Amino acid sequence: MTTPFPFTAVVGQDDLRLALLLNAVSPAVGGVLVRGEKGTAKSTAVRALSALLPEVAVVPGCRFSCDPAAPDPGCPDGPHEAGNGVDRPARMVELPVGASEDRLVGALDIERALAEGVKAFEPGLLAEAHRGILYVDEVNLLHDHLVDLLLDAAAMGASYVEREGVSVRHAARFLLVGTMNPEEGELRPQLLDRFGLTVEVAASREPDQRVEVVKRRLAYDADPAAFAARWAEEEAAVRQRIAAARALLPQVRLGDGALRQIAATCAAFEVDGMRADIVMARTATALAAWAGRTDVLAEDVRQAALLALPHRRRRNPFDAPGLDEDKLDQTLEEFSGESPDDDPDPDGGGGGDGGQPAPDAGPQGGDTGARPEEGEGGQPQPSGAQEQPAARASEPFRTKALSVPGIGEGAAGRRSRARTEHGRTTGARRPQGALTKLHLTATVHAAAPHQRARGRSGPGLVIRRDDLRQAAREGREGNLVLFVVDASGSMAARQRMSAVKGAVLSLLLDAYQRRDKVGLVTFRGSAADVALPPTSSVDAAAARLESLPTGGRTPLAAGLLKAHEVLRVERLRDPARRALVVVVTDGRATGGPEPVALAGRAARLFAADGVASVVVDCESGPVRLGLAGQLAADLGGTAVTLDELRADSIAGLVKDVQGASRRAA
C-alpha cells in the first residue's frame, strides 16, 4: 500500500487545511469544495486527511458499515443485533469522473431478480463511503446523472436502487469533498450548495515557500516511508487534537448573540435559503471546539462566514466567488449586541458588492458619425487604425432556445435531442455489453414463446440471457456552441458593441445552464483569432468577451475558416458532440480581393458539413443591406436580429433554425 503524503507536511494552504480539519471535527458541517489552479496540492491534502480521522466501529461482515451501537434496520445485509463491533480505519472512497451509475449506487442481478425473486445486490461507492469520505476529483466534470444521484444521497442520507419494481435501500452518510479547476467549468448550483465550505487555493508567489514545497516533495518521492516517519509526531498531535475537539463539541455553547450575527450576515449577503445559516452555525461551533473553547466568539462567526458563504452568494455563473470583508466586518460589528443604533446606515450606499457596474459613459468622440475604420463608401482604412477600447456588455437577458436538429449521441446535457441512458423510453433493443436499463415488457415478450420448450413448471418465467432487452431512451445532450464574433470597425460603435456583448453574454449564460462546451473565435483587422478554445468553462469565455477590443477591417472569411478549423479539430477529439455555430456580425466583409464572395465560399463549407448555424444580425440604422441574411443562407442556417433573440420577442425560433437546416440538407 502506498504511503500517503502527511497532512501536516503540506506547505501553506492554511484555509484548505482548516476547512478539512473542521469537517473532521464535525462531519455535520457538510464537506468541502476546493477550487483552484492545477498543481496546488488539492488532491494531496484531501487524501492525507483520511489518515487523521478516528477509527469507526462497524458490524462484522456488514458490507454497508453499519454502526454496531445503532444498526440500520433496513440494511440489505441485516437485520443486525446491537452489540460489539470491530474497529477499522475511516475510508476515503474516490468517485471517478467517468464512473457508471451502477458503480456509484450499486447494481442488482436482474436475471436472478426476475427468475428467482432474489435481491442479489452488489454495493457501490456510496455504500463504501458510508461513515467515511467520498472524494470527487474534478467534480465539475461529473456527469449530470451522477450529480443527481449524489444530491439525492446527500439530502436523504440514503441510497435507493430501483430496477423494475425491485428496490434496495441502504444508509449513505458521508463527508463530501470535491476539488475542481474553475477554468474547466462551474458546478450546478444545487450541488454547489451541498458543499458546506469552500476554499480557494493558489500556488504561493513567495520564493522561499515554493522552495520548501519542492524540497518536501522530492524527499517524499525519494523515500515515502522515511518522509512519513519524520512527520509522525506532528500527525499524532493533530489526530489527538481532532479527538479532543470532537469530545468537546457537544459542550460548545452557541449563544443568541452569535446566532444573530450569523443570521444578519447571511441576510446581508443575500444568500438563498437557510442552509447557509445552519452551516455557519455548525462551522462556528467546530471552530470553537478546535480552539479548545466552549463559547463561540465573533472571530469564529467571521471565519465561518469566509468559509461557508463565498460559493453561496454568487448571483450568476459569471460572478467571482468571494466576500467583501469590509462589509462582513461592518455587519458583525453592527449586530455585536453592544449598540445596534450607532450606525443608521451601515451599508453606506451599498459599496459595490453584488451590484451592477455603472454604465460606461466613455468619450463622446468616435462613437457617432462616420466609422473611423471604414468610410461611408465602404473604403477600408489602414488595419488597426484608431482601435477602440473594450466596451462593457449590456444587461444579459433570457434567450430563445437554440438546438441542433436531429438526434445525437453526445454527452448528457440540456440542449438537443439525443439517445441517452437517461430520459423517456422510446423502444427496446438487444443489450450491447452489460445490461443497464431493462425494458421489462420487451423482455417478457421475448421469453414468453419459449417457456414450454424450457420446461417451465412453476409460476416464474424461465429467463435466458438472449431474452433480455435494453430500454432505448431519449434525453438531451450538451453541444459545442462556437461563437464567431465580428470585432471589426463596422461593429466599433460603443452602443452597438455593448448590445452585441450583452447578447453573447446571454447566450453564454444559456450555454452554462444547458451544460454545453463553448468556444470563441473573433475576427478583426487582417486575421481571425481563437480567443478561447472549446472548453466547459463558460465564465472563462465571458471574461475573454469582456476584454474584447474592436477596430480594423472585417475579415469575415478568415473568421469562418478559423471556426471551421476549430470544429474539425474538436470533431477528432470528441466525435459524438455536435456543434452549433453562432455568428455575431452585421454581415459586412472587407479586406483583400472579393471579400464578400470569399466569405460566401467559406460559409458554404459549414452547410456542406451539415453544421447547424445561426447568424445574429447586428446591422442597425435606417438603411440595411441584408448581408447577414445572405450569410445565413450560405451557412444553411437562419438569421435573427438582436431583438428577435430575446425569449419573449418571437415564437418558433427553434423551428426556424431546424427548418433552415433541413432545407440545407
XYZ file of C-alpha atoms in Angstrom:
665
model
C 0.000 0.000 0.000
C 1.362 3.436 -0.950
C 2.321 5.663 1.980
C 0.226 8.860 1.763
C 1.823 12.287 1.932
C 1.465 13.535 5.550
C -1.240 16.110 6.094
C 0.960 18.213 8.357
C 3.709 18.327 5.725
C 1.561 20.293 3.260
C 3.165 23.723 2.902
C 0.873 26.733 3.310
C -2.777 26.333 2.205
C -3.984 27.317 5.681
C -7.625 27.773 4.653
C -7.709 24.391 2.923
C -6.256 22.557 5.890
C -8.567 24.368 8.334
C -11.689 23.544 6.294
C -10.764 19.862 6.125
C -9.970 19.708 9.837
C -13.276 21.371 10.778
C -15.106 18.647 8.870
C -13.049 16.034 10.681
C -14.140 17.606 13.983
C -17.795 17.960 12.936
C -18.871 15.932 9.867
C -22.236 17.738 10.082
C -20.536 20.810 8.597
C -21.192 19.209 5.229
C -17.940 18.738 3.339
C -15.543 20.950 1.413
C -15.263 22.183 -2.161
C -11.666 23.028 -3.063
C -11.354 25.419 -6.006
C -8.025 26.330 -7.529
C -5.490 26.103 -10.272
C -3.719 22.862 -11.082
C -0.700 21.801 -9.040
C -1.746 23.349 -5.715
C -1.856 20.202 -3.523
C -5.661 19.986 -3.577
C -5.796 16.219 -4.009
C -2.734 15.648 -1.827
C -4.307 17.382 1.171
C -7.655 15.627 0.770
C -6.108 12.162 0.504
C -3.930 12.878 3.537
C -6.949 13.756 5.688
C -8.239 10.181 5.934
C -5.169 9.130 7.925
C -6.125 11.631 10.654
C -9.735 10.554 11.100
C -10.639 8.401 14.121
C -11.421 4.747 13.516
C -15.055 3.715 13.134
C -16.799 0.751 14.747
C -18.707 -1.462 12.282
C -20.800 -4.618 12.405
C -18.547 -7.561 11.482
C -19.192 -8.752 7.934
C -21.589 -5.923 7.039
C -20.810 -4.530 3.584
C -22.607 -1.288 4.452
C -20.565 -0.291 7.543
C -23.468 -0.366 9.983
C -22.806 1.097 13.433
C -22.994 -1.764 15.979
C -24.471 0.623 18.562
C -27.360 1.564 16.235
C -27.509 -0.746 13.197
C -29.611 0.277 10.213
C -32.889 -1.683 10.422
C -33.191 -1.627 6.620
C -29.641 -2.760 5.867
C -29.581 -5.263 2.964
C -27.131 -7.395 4.965
C -29.303 -7.186 8.091
C -31.076 -7.356 10.330
C -28.242 -6.831 12.818
C -28.470 -7.079 16.564
C -26.888 -4.306 18.597
C -23.645 -5.474 20.136
C -19.901 -5.307 19.929
C -18.310 -4.319 16.637
C -14.866 -4.173 15.162
C -12.858 -1.013 14.603
C -11.422 -0.146 11.209
C -9.848 2.996 9.714
C -12.189 5.564 8.196
C -12.395 5.097 4.436
C -11.804 7.617 1.734
C -13.589 6.473 -1.417
C -12.771 8.149 -4.732
C -15.506 8.625 -7.326
C -14.010 8.719 -10.834
C -15.469 11.308 -13.200
C -16.276 8.591 -15.746
C -17.932 6.181 -13.300
C -21.174 4.483 -14.281
C -24.422 4.788 -12.355
C -24.190 1.151 -11.245
C -20.664 1.706 -9.930
C -21.891 4.617 -7.828
C -25.106 3.253 -6.333
C -24.615 -0.492 -6.823
C -26.293 -2.985 -9.111
C -28.946 -5.653 -8.947
C -28.656 -9.010 -10.706
C -31.644 -8.541 -12.995
C -31.722 -12.145 -14.204
C -31.876 -13.584 -10.665
C -34.388 -10.934 -9.604
C -36.768 -11.872 -12.444
C -36.285 -15.622 -12.409
C -35.848 -16.269 -8.678
C -37.146 -13.133 -6.988
C -33.813 -12.791 -5.157
C -32.405 -9.361 -4.345
C -28.826 -10.106 -5.305
C -27.248 -6.689 -4.742
C -23.644 -5.612 -5.275
C -22.905 -2.439 -3.257
C -21.489 0.636 -4.985
C -19.255 3.502 -3.970
C -21.963 5.178 -1.894
C -22.089 2.106 0.353
C -18.301 2.045 0.655
C -18.230 5.740 1.599
C -20.855 5.431 4.347
C -19.418 6.928 7.565
C -16.297 7.995 5.673
C -15.198 10.406 2.939
C -16.479 10.477 -0.632
C -13.863 12.293 -2.693
C -14.595 13.543 -6.214
C -11.613 14.940 -8.098
C -12.653 17.345 -10.877
C -16.189 17.320 -9.506
C -17.256 19.989 -12.011
C -16.735 17.468 -14.826
C -19.034 14.855 -13.264
C -21.931 13.742 -15.476
C -25.303 15.258 -14.610
C -26.998 11.951 -13.824
C -24.268 11.138 -11.275
C -24.662 14.608 -9.788
C -28.384 13.931 -9.353
C -27.661 10.689 -7.504
C -25.152 12.448 -5.249
C -27.684 15.177 -4.475
C -30.320 12.615 -3.522
C -27.954 10.658 -1.285
C -26.555 13.791 0.362
C -30.051 15.119 1.052
C -31.594 11.896 2.404
C -28.569 10.153 3.912
C -29.548 7.029 1.996
C -29.182 5.490 -1.446
C -32.042 3.870 -3.342
C -31.594 1.413 -6.203
C -34.716 0.746 -8.262
C -34.865 -1.821 -11.047
C -38.311 -2.624 -12.459
C -40.135 -2.994 -9.157
C -37.193 -4.463 -7.255
C -35.692 -1.953 -4.815
C -32.834 -1.830 -2.332
C -32.165 0.903 0.202
C -29.136 1.430 2.415
C -27.723 4.240 4.547
C -25.233 6.567 2.808
C -23.977 9.339 5.069
C -20.582 10.603 4.035
C -18.313 13.612 4.059
C -18.410 15.009 0.512
C -15.105 16.522 -0.602
C -14.595 17.782 -4.134
C -11.804 19.509 -5.999
C -12.100 21.487 -9.205
C -10.278 23.839 -11.528
C -12.687 26.708 -12.329
C -11.094 27.096 -15.773
C -12.754 23.807 -16.774
C -16.290 24.881 -15.914
C -18.526 25.568 -12.944
C -20.761 23.377 -10.825
C -24.522 23.243 -10.929
C -25.951 25.492 -8.181
C -27.737 22.559 -6.497
C -24.511 20.616 -5.999
C -22.558 23.745 -5.138
C -24.913 24.386 -2.235
C -24.418 20.833 -0.914
C -20.819 21.569 -0.005
C -20.700 23.054 3.461
C -17.488 25.014 2.960
C -15.417 26.223 0.038
C -11.815 27.380 -0.200
C -9.819 28.979 -2.994
C -6.241 27.734 -3.328
C -3.394 29.121 -5.386
C 0.309 28.488 -5.614
C 2.420 30.724 -3.406
C 4.340 33.544 -5.057
C 6.932 33.585 -2.260
C 10.217 32.009 -3.474
C 11.125 30.592 -0.045
C 7.785 28.832 0.308
C 7.987 27.417 -3.209
C 11.486 26.118 -2.465
C 10.146 24.355 0.634
C 7.350 22.743 -1.400
C 9.877 21.330 -3.869
C 12.188 20.075 -1.098
C 9.428 18.200 0.686
C 8.047 16.694 -2.481
C 11.443 15.454 -3.617
C 12.122 13.977 -0.176
C 8.767 12.191 -0.197
C 9.277 10.799 -3.710
C 12.743 9.510 -2.769
C 11.556 7.583 0.332
C 7.855 7.906 1.253
C 8.107 5.781 4.399
C 11.081 7.711 5.805
C 9.455 11.038 4.994
C 6.212 9.988 6.708
C 8.184 8.858 9.764
C 9.694 12.350 10.077
C 6.200 13.788 10.387
C 4.691 11.039 12.549
C 4.838 13.097 15.736
C 3.032 16.069 14.158
C 0.445 13.733 12.635
C -0.212 12.140 16.025
C -0.606 15.550 17.657
C -3.207 16.642 15.092
C -5.017 13.316 15.422
C -5.231 13.789 19.195
C -6.425 17.371 18.774
C -9.210 16.213 16.448
C -10.312 13.625 19.021
C -10.255 16.230 21.803
C -12.257 18.708 19.714
C -14.837 16.031 18.897
C -15.232 15.276 22.596
C -15.583 18.989 23.405
C -18.012 19.761 20.580
C -21.263 18.833 22.457
C -20.304 21.276 25.220
C -19.789 24.293 22.965
C -22.434 26.973 23.530
C -23.749 28.924 20.557
C -25.309 31.980 22.161
C -28.122 34.150 20.852
C -25.638 36.926 20.066
C -23.606 34.686 17.766
C -26.771 33.333 16.150
C -27.938 36.894 15.498
C -24.618 37.704 13.824
C -24.891 34.579 11.676
C -28.431 35.402 10.560
C -27.545 39.048 9.882
C -24.501 38.072 7.832
C -26.443 35.637 5.648
C -29.149 38.253 5.121
C -26.625 40.984 4.305
C -25.024 38.877 1.573
C -28.432 37.772 0.231
C -27.687 34.056 0.152
C -30.522 31.774 -0.946
C -32.344 29.539 1.503
C -31.447 28.690 5.103
C -28.700 26.134 4.567
C -26.037 28.842 4.827
C -27.220 29.851 8.312
C -27.128 26.250 9.511
C -23.696 25.560 8.002
C -22.289 28.773 9.501
C -23.617 27.801 12.935
C -22.057 24.339 12.737
C -18.778 25.731 11.412
C -18.525 28.375 14.138
C -19.185 25.697 16.763
C -16.486 23.459 15.258
C -14.042 26.392 15.210
C -14.602 26.992 18.914
C -14.085 23.301 19.694
C -10.924 23.214 17.556
C -9.602 26.173 19.568
C -10.442 24.377 22.837
C -13.216 26.799 23.831
C -16.805 26.192 24.920
C -18.121 29.577 23.724
C -18.486 30.779 20.147
C -16.859 34.176 19.638
C -17.271 36.805 16.929
C -13.990 35.697 15.381
C -15.469 32.212 14.930
C -18.508 33.661 13.179
C -16.270 35.754 10.906
C -14.112 32.764 9.917
C -17.225 30.634 9.399
C -18.627 33.247 7.014
C -15.414 33.330 4.977
C -15.607 29.556 4.531
C -19.358 28.978 4.182
C -20.667 31.921 2.137
C -18.443 32.667 -0.894
C -19.936 29.948 -3.103
C -23.482 30.749 -1.986
C -23.576 34.468 -2.724
C -22.989 34.167 -6.475
C -25.958 35.640 -8.303
C -24.986 34.299 -11.731
C -22.277 31.992 -13.143
C -20.017 34.904 -14.081
C -19.744 36.376 -10.573
C -16.429 35.542 -8.955
C -16.835 33.797 -5.593
C -15.743 35.748 -2.547
C -16.910 38.128 0.164
C -16.473 41.826 0.750
C -14.623 41.594 4.067
C -15.269 45.251 4.931
C -18.993 44.635 4.589
C -18.644 41.455 6.665
C -16.834 43.294 9.479
C -19.406 46.088 9.366
C -22.284 43.613 9.684
C -20.657 41.738 12.559
C -19.955 44.984 14.398
C -23.492 46.259 13.885
C -25.003 43.072 15.308
C -22.464 42.551 18.066
C -25.177 43.366 20.604
C -23.366 46.381 22.013
C -25.025 49.318 20.236
C -27.430 48.417 17.445
C -28.424 52.063 16.831
C -24.930 53.534 16.423
C -24.885 53.312 12.632
C -28.245 54.094 10.976
C -26.804 53.472 7.517
C -24.425 50.505 7.825
C -24.314 49.888 4.098
C -23.072 53.388 3.337
C -24.580 53.455 -0.121
C -24.077 49.825 -0.892
C -20.391 49.908 -1.812
C -20.438 47.774 -4.928
C -20.671 44.188 -3.776
C -23.065 42.296 -5.958
C -24.208 45.469 -7.715
C -24.316 46.175 -11.378
C -21.451 48.149 -12.905
C -22.167 51.747 -13.771
C -22.746 52.452 -17.433
C -19.560 53.273 -19.264
C -20.064 56.847 -20.406
C -16.823 56.871 -22.375
C -15.712 59.686 -24.651
C -18.267 61.186 -26.991
C -15.857 61.354 -29.909
C -15.551 58.282 -32.116
C -18.899 56.773 -31.133
C -21.071 58.687 -33.582
C -20.821 59.775 -37.156
C -18.720 58.045 -39.763
C -16.787 54.948 -38.710
C -13.053 55.669 -38.404
C -12.095 52.257 -39.777
C -14.455 52.141 -42.742
C -15.728 55.125 -44.705
C -19.292 55.672 -45.856
C -18.431 54.184 -49.223
C -17.034 51.060 -47.618
C -13.444 52.094 -48.329
C -11.242 50.391 -45.720
C -8.793 52.432 -43.729
C -5.405 51.030 -42.609
C -5.868 47.924 -40.466
C -5.876 48.593 -36.744
C -6.302 52.365 -37.097
C -7.912 54.062 -34.085
C -8.598 50.835 -32.213
C -11.479 51.281 -29.798
C -11.226 50.273 -26.117
C -13.312 47.356 -24.914
C -16.973 48.229 -24.339
C -18.906 46.875 -21.389
C -21.604 44.305 -22.045
C -25.196 45.375 -21.663
C -27.502 43.614 -19.213
C -27.960 39.915 -20.162
C -31.414 38.578 -20.949
C -33.151 35.239 -21.381
C -32.659 33.989 -24.928
C -34.705 31.830 -27.226
C -33.804 28.146 -27.151
C -31.452 27.170 -29.964
C -30.883 23.493 -30.706
C -29.183 21.216 -33.201
C -31.661 19.332 -35.424
C -31.830 15.546 -35.455
C -30.938 13.094 -32.679
C -27.385 12.840 -31.407
C -25.452 10.632 -29.015
C -23.256 13.199 -27.282
C -22.536 13.960 -23.641
C -25.531 14.421 -21.360
C -26.830 17.965 -21.288
C -29.964 20.037 -21.823
C -29.902 21.421 -25.331
C -30.607 19.000 -28.191
C -32.370 15.646 -28.544
C -30.137 12.598 -28.098
C -30.124 8.882 -27.422
C -29.034 8.606 -23.788
C -29.021 6.234 -20.828
C -31.476 8.515 -19.056
C -34.732 10.002 -20.311
C -38.032 8.787 -21.635
C -38.250 5.246 -23.022
C -38.813 5.159 -26.777
C -38.291 1.474 -27.551
C -36.185 -1.606 -26.840
C -33.090 -3.271 -28.276
C -30.732 -6.122 -27.510
C -28.106 -5.045 -24.972
C -24.601 -4.354 -26.211
C -22.390 -5.280 -23.282
C -23.726 -5.102 -19.723
C -27.457 -4.545 -19.290
C -28.105 -1.202 -17.607
C -31.773 -0.322 -18.187
C -34.131 -3.290 -18.517
C -37.181 -2.995 -20.758
C -39.431 -5.370 -18.822
C -42.278 -5.690 -21.331
C -39.954 -6.436 -24.244
C -38.041 -8.961 -22.124
C -41.241 -10.810 -21.180
C -42.386 -10.807 -24.808
C -39.047 -12.271 -25.894
C -39.093 -15.009 -23.239
C -42.781 -15.983 -23.393
C -42.760 -18.140 -26.583
C -40.010 -20.385 -25.168
C -41.472 -21.287 -21.759
C -42.791 -24.757 -22.741
C -39.555 -25.666 -24.516
C -37.587 -24.619 -21.452
C -39.655 -26.857 -19.200
C -41.340 -24.187 -17.161
C -43.404 -25.775 -14.367
C -43.768 -23.024 -11.762
C -45.240 -19.531 -11.753
C -41.953 -17.767 -12.573
C -40.644 -17.127 -16.068
C -37.583 -19.001 -17.272
C -35.301 -16.187 -18.417
C -32.228 -16.589 -20.604
C -29.624 -14.022 -21.422
C -30.886 -13.750 -25.011
C -34.322 -12.693 -23.721
C -33.092 -9.524 -22.021
C -33.893 -6.255 -23.751
C -32.275 -2.896 -23.130
C -34.560 0.131 -22.924
C -33.846 2.665 -25.666
C -34.161 6.118 -24.174
C -34.205 9.651 -25.443
C -32.995 12.631 -23.453
C -30.955 15.751 -24.043
C -27.324 16.287 -24.903
C -24.904 19.153 -24.486
C -23.436 20.657 -27.625
C -20.397 22.659 -28.604
C -21.604 26.229 -29.049
C -18.943 28.030 -31.073
C -19.284 31.809 -31.150
C -17.795 33.638 -34.131
C -17.815 37.327 -33.181
C -17.166 40.261 -35.501
C -14.897 42.737 -33.664
C -14.071 44.901 -36.668
C -14.506 48.615 -37.211
C -18.040 48.174 -38.536
C -19.001 46.967 -35.038
C -16.940 49.533 -33.169
C -19.703 51.928 -32.150
C -19.764 51.613 -28.371
C -23.527 51.340 -28.028
C -23.703 48.624 -30.665
C -20.787 46.606 -29.276
C -22.269 46.832 -25.799
C -25.504 45.321 -27.124
C -23.567 42.629 -29.027
C -21.603 41.646 -25.935
C -24.812 41.573 -23.919
C -26.361 39.209 -26.443
C -23.340 36.889 -26.473
C -23.224 37.001 -22.664
C -26.882 35.987 -22.614
C -26.156 33.068 -24.935
C -23.215 32.071 -22.722
C -25.491 32.052 -19.698
C -27.881 29.817 -21.645
C -24.959 27.528 -22.555
C -23.979 27.303 -18.876
C -27.495 26.254 -17.917
C -27.626 23.668 -20.709
C -24.212 22.153 -19.841
C -22.580 22.957 -23.185
C -18.990 23.380 -24.164
C -18.250 26.789 -25.626
C -15.598 28.320 -27.844
C -14.925 31.855 -29.036
C -13.457 32.952 -32.370
C -13.068 36.664 -33.108
C -12.080 38.405 -36.320
C -10.852 41.947 -36.920
C -8.036 43.712 -38.735
C -6.488 41.226 -41.115
C -6.976 37.890 -39.349
C -9.072 35.787 -37.003
C -8.076 34.507 -33.558
C -9.253 31.680 -31.339
C -9.943 33.784 -28.262
C -10.986 30.667 -26.333
C -10.577 27.041 -27.489
C -13.594 24.804 -26.803
C -13.977 24.428 -23.047
C -16.570 23.772 -20.361
C -15.601 26.998 -18.602
C -18.338 29.372 -19.668
C -17.144 32.074 -17.290
C -13.732 31.995 -18.994
C -15.494 32.789 -22.263
C -17.345 35.644 -20.558
C -14.045 37.061 -19.278
C -12.485 36.938 -22.765
C -15.568 38.603 -24.209
C -15.467 41.417 -21.659
C -11.945 42.456 -22.682
C -12.555 42.155 -26.434
C -11.365 45.299 -28.289
C -12.710 46.409 -31.658
C -11.337 48.098 -34.759
C -9.882 47.454 -38.192
C -11.179 45.734 -41.293
C -13.735 42.917 -41.412
C -12.058 39.625 -42.445
C -15.311 37.635 -42.319
C -13.925 34.788 -44.431
C -10.939 34.411 -42.111
C -13.266 34.183 -39.116
C -15.377 31.479 -40.741
C -12.365 29.488 -41.884
C -10.848 29.663 -38.395
C -14.123 28.426 -36.907
C -14.254 25.594 -39.457
C -10.744 24.528 -38.421
C -11.693 24.630 -34.722
C -14.660 22.352 -35.419
C -12.517 19.954 -37.447
C -10.032 19.532 -34.596
C -12.769 19.264 -31.974
C -14.553 16.618 -34.035
C -11.438 14.451 -33.797
C -11.277 14.907 -30.023
C -14.970 14.449 -29.302
C -16.744 12.991 -32.356
C -20.057 12.437 -30.548
C -20.553 16.080 -29.566
C -22.454 18.036 -32.201
C -21.821 21.714 -32.826
C -23.937 24.837 -33.081
C -22.177 27.811 -34.688
C -23.401 31.265 -33.681
C -22.033 34.013 -35.953
C -22.456 37.506 -34.495
C -21.957 40.085 -37.260
C -23.595 42.701 -39.441
C -22.582 40.664 -42.496
C -20.034 43.125 -43.860
C -16.795 41.775 -45.329
C -13.806 43.950 -46.274
C -10.126 43.476 -46.968
C -8.482 41.508 -49.772
C -9.857 40.687 -53.207
C -13.582 39.834 -53.432
C -14.119 39.621 -49.640
C -17.880 39.012 -49.885
C -17.539 36.156 -52.381
C -14.743 34.611 -50.314
C -16.907 34.781 -47.181
C -19.733 33.068 -49.061
C -17.481 30.189 -50.109
C -16.226 29.805 -46.535
C -19.803 29.758 -45.234
C -20.824 27.027 -47.662
C -18.233 24.721 -46.054
C -20.431 24.620 -42.932
C -23.522 23.856 -44.996
C -21.681 21.022 -46.756
C -20.724 19.505 -43.376
C -24.279 19.802 -42.051
C -23.270 22.053 -39.160
C -26.225 23.818 -37.513
C -25.757 27.587 -37.501
C -27.422 30.847 -36.510
C -26.431 34.346 -37.607
C -27.191 37.092 -35.089
C -27.709 40.130 -37.323
C -26.192 43.214 -35.692
C -26.888 45.622 -38.544
C -28.535 48.849 -37.407
C -29.664 52.126 -38.872
C -32.411 53.149 -41.292
C -30.643 51.694 -44.337
C -29.915 47.974 -44.140
C -28.046 45.892 -46.679
C -29.322 42.488 -45.524
C -25.849 40.943 -45.731
C -26.387 38.832 -42.588
C -29.374 37.149 -44.196
C -27.298 36.194 -47.236
C -24.582 34.854 -44.950
C -27.162 32.727 -43.102
C -28.374 31.317 -46.424
C -24.815 30.373 -47.390
C -24.327 28.715 -43.973
C -27.556 26.767 -44.362
C -28.837 28.331 -41.149
C -31.096 31.198 -40.156
C -30.643 34.856 -39.268
C -32.153 36.600 -36.238
C -31.794 40.170 -35.069
C -30.646 41.097 -31.587
C -34.247 41.878 -30.637
C -35.540 38.575 -32.012
C -33.001 36.697 -29.899
C -34.927 37.558 -26.745
C -37.146 34.788 -25.416
C -40.268 36.971 -25.355
C -39.846 38.562 -28.759
C -40.684 35.940 -31.392
C -42.282 32.496 -31.345
C -40.910 29.463 -33.041
C -37.246 30.423 -33.387
C -36.185 26.815 -32.814
C -38.459 25.678 -35.612
C -36.922 28.293 -37.889
C -33.419 27.086 -37.096
C -34.343 23.461 -37.650
C -36.347 24.228 -40.782
C -33.456 26.085 -42.348
C -31.108 23.203 -41.529
C -33.468 20.708 -43.131
C -33.742 22.829 -46.256
C -29.955 22.965 -46.452
C -29.804 19.186 -46.169
